[in-house]
Amino acid sequence: MLHYIPFVNRIEELKVLEELSARGLTKPLYLYGPEGCGKTRLLKEFINSYNNVGIYIDALEGGDIESALQLSKVLNKAIPFIGELVESYSGSIGRILAERIHELLRRLIVKLSLRKSRLVVVVDDVVKAIGIDRIEWYIKWLYELIWKIREKYEVKSILIIVTTSEGLSLDIVSRHTHSHIRMLWNLDKKAFLELASKLNPPDTATTEEVWRVTGGNPRAVIEIAIDYNWDVSKWLVDLKYRLLRVVERVKHRQLAKHLRTVIEDVDVIHSEFSEEMYNLYKVLVEENLIIYKYMNMLVGRELVENQELGIGKYYAWQIPAYRKVLSQLL
Ligand SMILES: Nc1ncnc2c1ncn2[C@@H]1O[C@H](COP(=O)(O)OP(=O)(O)OP(=O)(O)O)[C@@H](O)[C@H]1O
Ligand SMILES: [Mg+2]
């Protein structure tokens, strides 16, 4: 069995992150995207190979400092200082770190003489960790923090990235001008094929089928390959059990007719203005099935529409299989 899944592709994204970290940004970068599209993996890989001060914080990690943090090589002596900081507070480690970035940076910069460096800080899964009701405050706080750090420590550049797959938070964050918002999407076909080939696919027909149902979502691809031994139909059956709840929610609200139209064309959410459509939109976003996508991707362009994969101009199904399974359940 494959214990470690090699990192594939994301070459353009890594290049953009490299460029941004060299320049820095005056506002935090809010990176959102489908669940399992690879936000965490990309950012960890980036921090791992970053040749300046890079800190990755898993805001959801409860107890273990080694799993809550990933540091670039420059910081390999930093864990004891960070340990001291965490010990002086009670609560979940990831959250302590996420809310005390200022103190964390101050300690590191002073103790390791890191003035005039380039800093990158990633706070992963921020909405789940600090709560949707506090996200507005947090982003504004990060924004102010960037300016404080620039002034106080004369750093060459600073880049703060926060991630989430909570679609509802996007509405809140995009109300303000305190952040740059960018999207990360699932793997493209080439990267998907590269990943699939590392997971011993039985034949090309199966690989193609997995592309059609996952649209290149790496978590779904890995799950089908390993947990379902490439048996797509078994995976779809389990997905059906999961989505039945959603269909019930939709039917209870008398929105089945609207869901059918969204399955046909996801962009009707944008073109049909009714209270029912708005309620359905909220259900589908809350359940992490669709996502708003009229936004630049990290690589600086829009995700191209693709009817077959359920990707419209304004909205998209996070994974094409959701559409297929919901359609069967209806
Ligand atoms: N480029 C890649 N190459 C190989 N594996 C990948 C790649 N991107 C993601 N993965 C794998 O896919 C799975 C899901 O990725 P990851 O956890 O990074 O997604 P995510 O977007 O952070 O999800 P969530 O929204 O749930 O936090 C992980 O097992 C990860 O290692
Ligand atoms: Mg993640």
Coordinates of N, CA and C and ligand atoms in Angstrom, one line a residue, residues 5-8 10 34-41 125 165 187 195 218-219 222, ligand 1:
I5 N 1.8 9.9 -0.5 CA 1.3 10.2 -1.9 C 2.2 11.3 -2.4
P6 N 3.0 11.1 -3.4 CA 3.9 12.2 -3.9 C 3.1 13.4 -4.4
F7 N 3.7 14.5 -4.1 CA 3.1 15.8 -4.5 C 3.2 15.9 -6.0
V8 N 2.1 16.2 -6.7 CA 2.2 16.4 -8.2 C 1.8 17.8 -8.6
R10 N 1.1 21.5 -9.7 CA 0.9 22.8 -9.0 C 2.1 23.7 -9.2
P34 N -12.7 24.3 -3.3 CA -13.5 23.2 -2.9 C -12.8 22.4 -1.8
E35 N -13.6 21.7 -1.0 CA -13.0 20.8 0.0 C -12.1 19.7 -0.6
G36 N -11.0 19.6 -0.1 CA -10.1 18.5 -0.7 C -9.4 18.8 -2.0
C37 N -9.4 20.1 -2.4 CA -8.8 20.5 -3.7 C -7.3 20.6 -3.6
G38 N -6.8 20.6 -2.3 CA -5.3 20.6 -2.1 C -4.7 21.9 -1.6
K39 N -5.5 22.7 -0.9 CA -5.0 24.0 -0.3 C -3.9 23.7 0.7
T40 N -4.3 22.8 1.7 CA -3.3 22.5 2.8 C -2.0 21.9 2.2
R41 N -2.2 21.0 1.3 CA -1.0 20.3 0.7 C -0.1 21.3 0.0
D125 N -7.3 26.6 7.5 CA -8.6 26.3 8.1 C -9.1 27.3 9.1
S165 N -12.4 26.3 3.4 CA -13.3 25.8 2.4 C -14.8 26.1 2.8
L187 N -7.3 19.7 -9.3 CA -6.2 19.6 -10.3 C -6.8 19.6 -11.7
L195 N -1.3 12.3 -10.9 CA -1.7 11.7 -9.6 C -2.2 10.3 -9.7
P218 N -8.2 16.1 -5.7 CA -7.3 15.1 -5.3 C -7.8 14.2 -4.1
R219 N -8.5 14.8 -3.2 CA -9.0 14.0 -2.0 C -9.9 12.9 -2.5
I222 N -7.9 10.1 -4.5 CA -7.1 9.3 -3.6 C -8.0 8.3 -2.8
Ligands
LIG1 N1 -0.8 18.3 -5.8 C1 -1.1 17.2 -5.1 N2 -0.4 16.1 -5.3 C2 -0.6 14.9 -4.5 N3 -1.6 14.9 -3.6 C3 -2.3 16.0 -3.3 C4 -2.1 17.2 -4.1 N4 -3.0 18.1 -3.6 C5 -3.6 17.5 -2.6 N5 -3.2 16.2 -2.5 C6 -3.8 15.3 -1.5 O1 -5.2 15.4 -1.6 C7 -5.8 15.3 -0.3 C8 -6.6 16.5 0.0 O2 -5.7 17.7 0.0 P1 -5.8 18.8 1.1 O3 -6.0 18.2 2.4 O4 -4.6 19.6 0.9 O5 -7.1 19.6 0.6 P2 -7.7 20.9 1.2 O6 -8.1 21.8 0.1 O7 -6.8 21.5 2.3 O8 -9.1 20.3 1.9 P3 -10.0 21.0 3.1 O9 -10.8 22.0 2.4 O10 -10.8 19.8 3.6 O11 -9.1 21.5 4.1 C9 -4.6 15.1 0.7 O12 -4.4 13.7 0.9 C10 -3.4 15.7 -0.1 O13 -2.2 15.1 0.3

